Amino acid sequence: MKLKEIADLFMVKETTGNLDIEITGLQMDSRKIKPGNLFVCVPGIKGFLEDRHLFVEDAIKNGAVALVLERDVKVDVPKIFVKDARHALAVIATHFYNYPSHEMKLIGITGTNGKTTTSYIIERILSDYGFNTGVMGNNGVVIDHKVYPTDINTQEPPILQHNLRKMRDLNTEYCVMEVSSQGLDMKRVLGVNFRTAIFTNLTQDHLDYHGNFEEYRFIKSHLFTRLGNTYNSLDKKYVILNADDPNSSYFQKATAAEVITYGINNTADVSAKNIRVTPKGIQFLLKSFKGEIDIELQLIGYFNVYNALAGITAALIEDVPLQNIKSSLSKIKSVRGRMEVVDEGQDYLVLIDYAHTPDALENVLKTVKEFSKGKIITVFGCGGDRDKTKRPIMGEIASKYSDMVIVTSDNPRSENPVKIIKEIESGIIKSSLIEYELIVDREDAITKAINMASSNDVVIIAGKGHETYQILKDKTIHFDDREVARKVIVKKA
């Protein structure tokens, strides 16, 4: 692709140098540049992203032949100056990979909690019904049944569009994508033609980035405002909203697409009745605009009823019969890092969960409280360089629903892990009924929790879920809660 073709994508721009050079790819990371690539200099975001104008010389050394910039940098290569490099990055990536999202159906999921589980529920139903499917999210990118790891939830446009093109070239018909608030704010999904947008729930998270809840909600609304402004019988758009979350009315007002609701307590188009939650799964009667059917899930937790309802609604839109939906749901045993059971034949339950927000932790612990016949032992921490206000809140929640709390490190990043743990401790309810301990080393904390577990007890290891690493100051080490837990259980036996 010629640089001139890229420059012509923008009405307002300035250009210098030879626009007839060939562009072989694009990047916003100078370390990933290959010969012939275009380097897009996105501006920095304090605490989250460095200004890429500072890495122009590195990019050129690695083979960049042209630049997209917001301000001039003294190097002698062709340049395209734009007002918004992030917007330009999305536009260029979408065009370079020839608009792959227009050739398949994309289902986007946003919300504080439940995105990953909901995405895997939808993918399983559609795949079982015979569609070729792909997934993008926290647990990685799934293309043609192969899983590729990812370091962020919603990928940057060059990688995202590359993966969409790869999916489509392998005849993928549906892609189910987690869409984070940061991904929306950083314009990573601009140019993605979503067919359906799903809202799970909204609670406190990422306030270190967004500043306040209102801004967080506003950014989330971008997924819905971009849908349905034109009506085409061949390209219908749908918004699926959680009727039990008060923020749904805000998103409903923001979209022009057809809105379909799901819920438990409030009137909804798709609902669950006669819910029964057990240590082995969930049963409920599904009522929908396409009929009723009894549903059985092997997933644990009341909150997974909502995830199932969101997934069911998306499947109904795609005309999957109720009996097929029921069959697929009954086969889903667990989602990696989401209420995942670590079973080595022990007589106590060990669960790994990604719960890293107050609402998610409370949902997990309330669920366990409902079926636990023994003590609840909770191990968790909070990430460094992230929302500090939730730390004491999560300490209070953990102590409210647990018999024993062990506060430990999550991903401390640049912060002192002891300081983080002390801030969590400040919220712990001090009473004679609650035991707690502060153990900085996460492996030691998990070991302590499992070794003190007796028959019928439940050990919850929360916060990291699917992650297989731990970020400590300037290094990242391998760390997998599941591996550690399994090793301790076997050793204890």
Tab-separated table of C-alpha atoms in Angstrom, residues 121 125 240 260-264 266 268-276 282-297 304-317 320-330:
chain	number	residue	atom	x	y	z
A	121	ILE	CA	-20.719	-18.859	26.677
A	125	ILE	CA	-23.272	-21.915	21.766
A	240	ILE	CA	-28.406	-6.289	24.859
A	260	ILE	CA	-33.257	-6.417	24.043
A	261	THR	CA	-33.067	-6.894	27.810
A	262	TYR	CA	-32.223	-9.754	30.147
A	263	GLY	CA	-32.567	-10.006	33.896
A	264	ILE	CA	-33.798	-11.745	37.003
A	266	ASN	CA	-36.946	-6.644	36.747
A	268	ALA	CA	-36.977	-8.333	30.804
A	269	ASP	CA	-37.237	-9.930	27.370
A	270	VAL	CA	-35.103	-12.859	28.550
A	271	SER	CA	-35.289	-13.877	32.205
A	272	ALA	CA	-34.468	-16.623	34.686
A	273	LYS	CA	-37.028	-17.973	37.156
A	274	ASN	CA	-36.923	-20.655	39.873
A	275	ILE	CA	-33.148	-20.293	40.217
A	276	ARG	CA	-31.301	-22.924	42.225
A	282	ILE	CA	-27.089	-23.800	38.594
A	283	GLN	CA	-30.590	-24.657	37.410
A	284	PHE	CA	-33.284	-22.223	36.289
A	285	LEU	CA	-36.308	-21.846	34.059
A	286	LEU	CA	-35.505	-19.675	31.054
A	287	LYS	CA	-38.333	-17.438	29.806
A	288	SER	CA	-37.689	-15.660	26.527
A	289	PHE	CA	-39.307	-14.062	23.489
A	290	LYS	CA	-38.725	-17.413	21.751
A	291	GLY	CA	-40.170	-19.678	24.424
A	292	GLU	CA	-39.338	-21.374	27.715
A	293	ILE	CA	-36.923	-24.154	28.649
A	294	ASP	CA	-35.192	-25.543	31.738
A	295	ILE	CA	-31.473	-24.725	31.863
A	296	GLU	CA	-28.704	-26.532	33.735
A	297	LEU	CA	-25.206	-25.111	34.145
A	304	ASN	CA	-23.288	-16.664	36.316
A	305	VAL	CA	-27.056	-16.677	35.782
A	306	TYR	CA	-26.636	-13.142	34.416
A	307	ASN	CA	-23.704	-14.191	32.250
A	308	ALA	CA	-25.747	-17.091	30.894
A	309	LEU	CA	-28.749	-14.848	30.186
A	310	ALA	CA	-26.573	-12.378	28.263
A	311	GLY	CA	-25.124	-15.229	26.217
A	312	ILE	CA	-28.529	-16.797	25.618
A	313	THR	CA	-29.928	-13.478	24.383
A	314	ALA	CA	-27.077	-13.083	21.893
A	315	ALA	CA	-27.662	-16.645	20.643
A	316	LEU	CA	-31.410	-16.093	20.264
A	317	ILE	CA	-30.720	-13.064	18.068
A	320	VAL	CA	-30.064	-20.627	17.613
A	321	PRO	CA	-32.917	-22.900	18.843
A	322	LEU	CA	-33.571	-23.124	22.583
A	323	GLN	CA	-32.817	-26.842	22.679
A	324	ASN	CA	-29.383	-26.254	21.169
A	325	ILE	CA	-28.706	-23.450	23.647
A	326	LYS	CA	-29.689	-25.736	26.518
A	327	SER	CA	-27.406	-28.493	25.258
A	328	SER	CA	-24.393	-26.192	24.875
A	329	LEU	CA	-24.825	-24.597	28.293
A	330	SER	CA	-24.947	-27.985	29.994
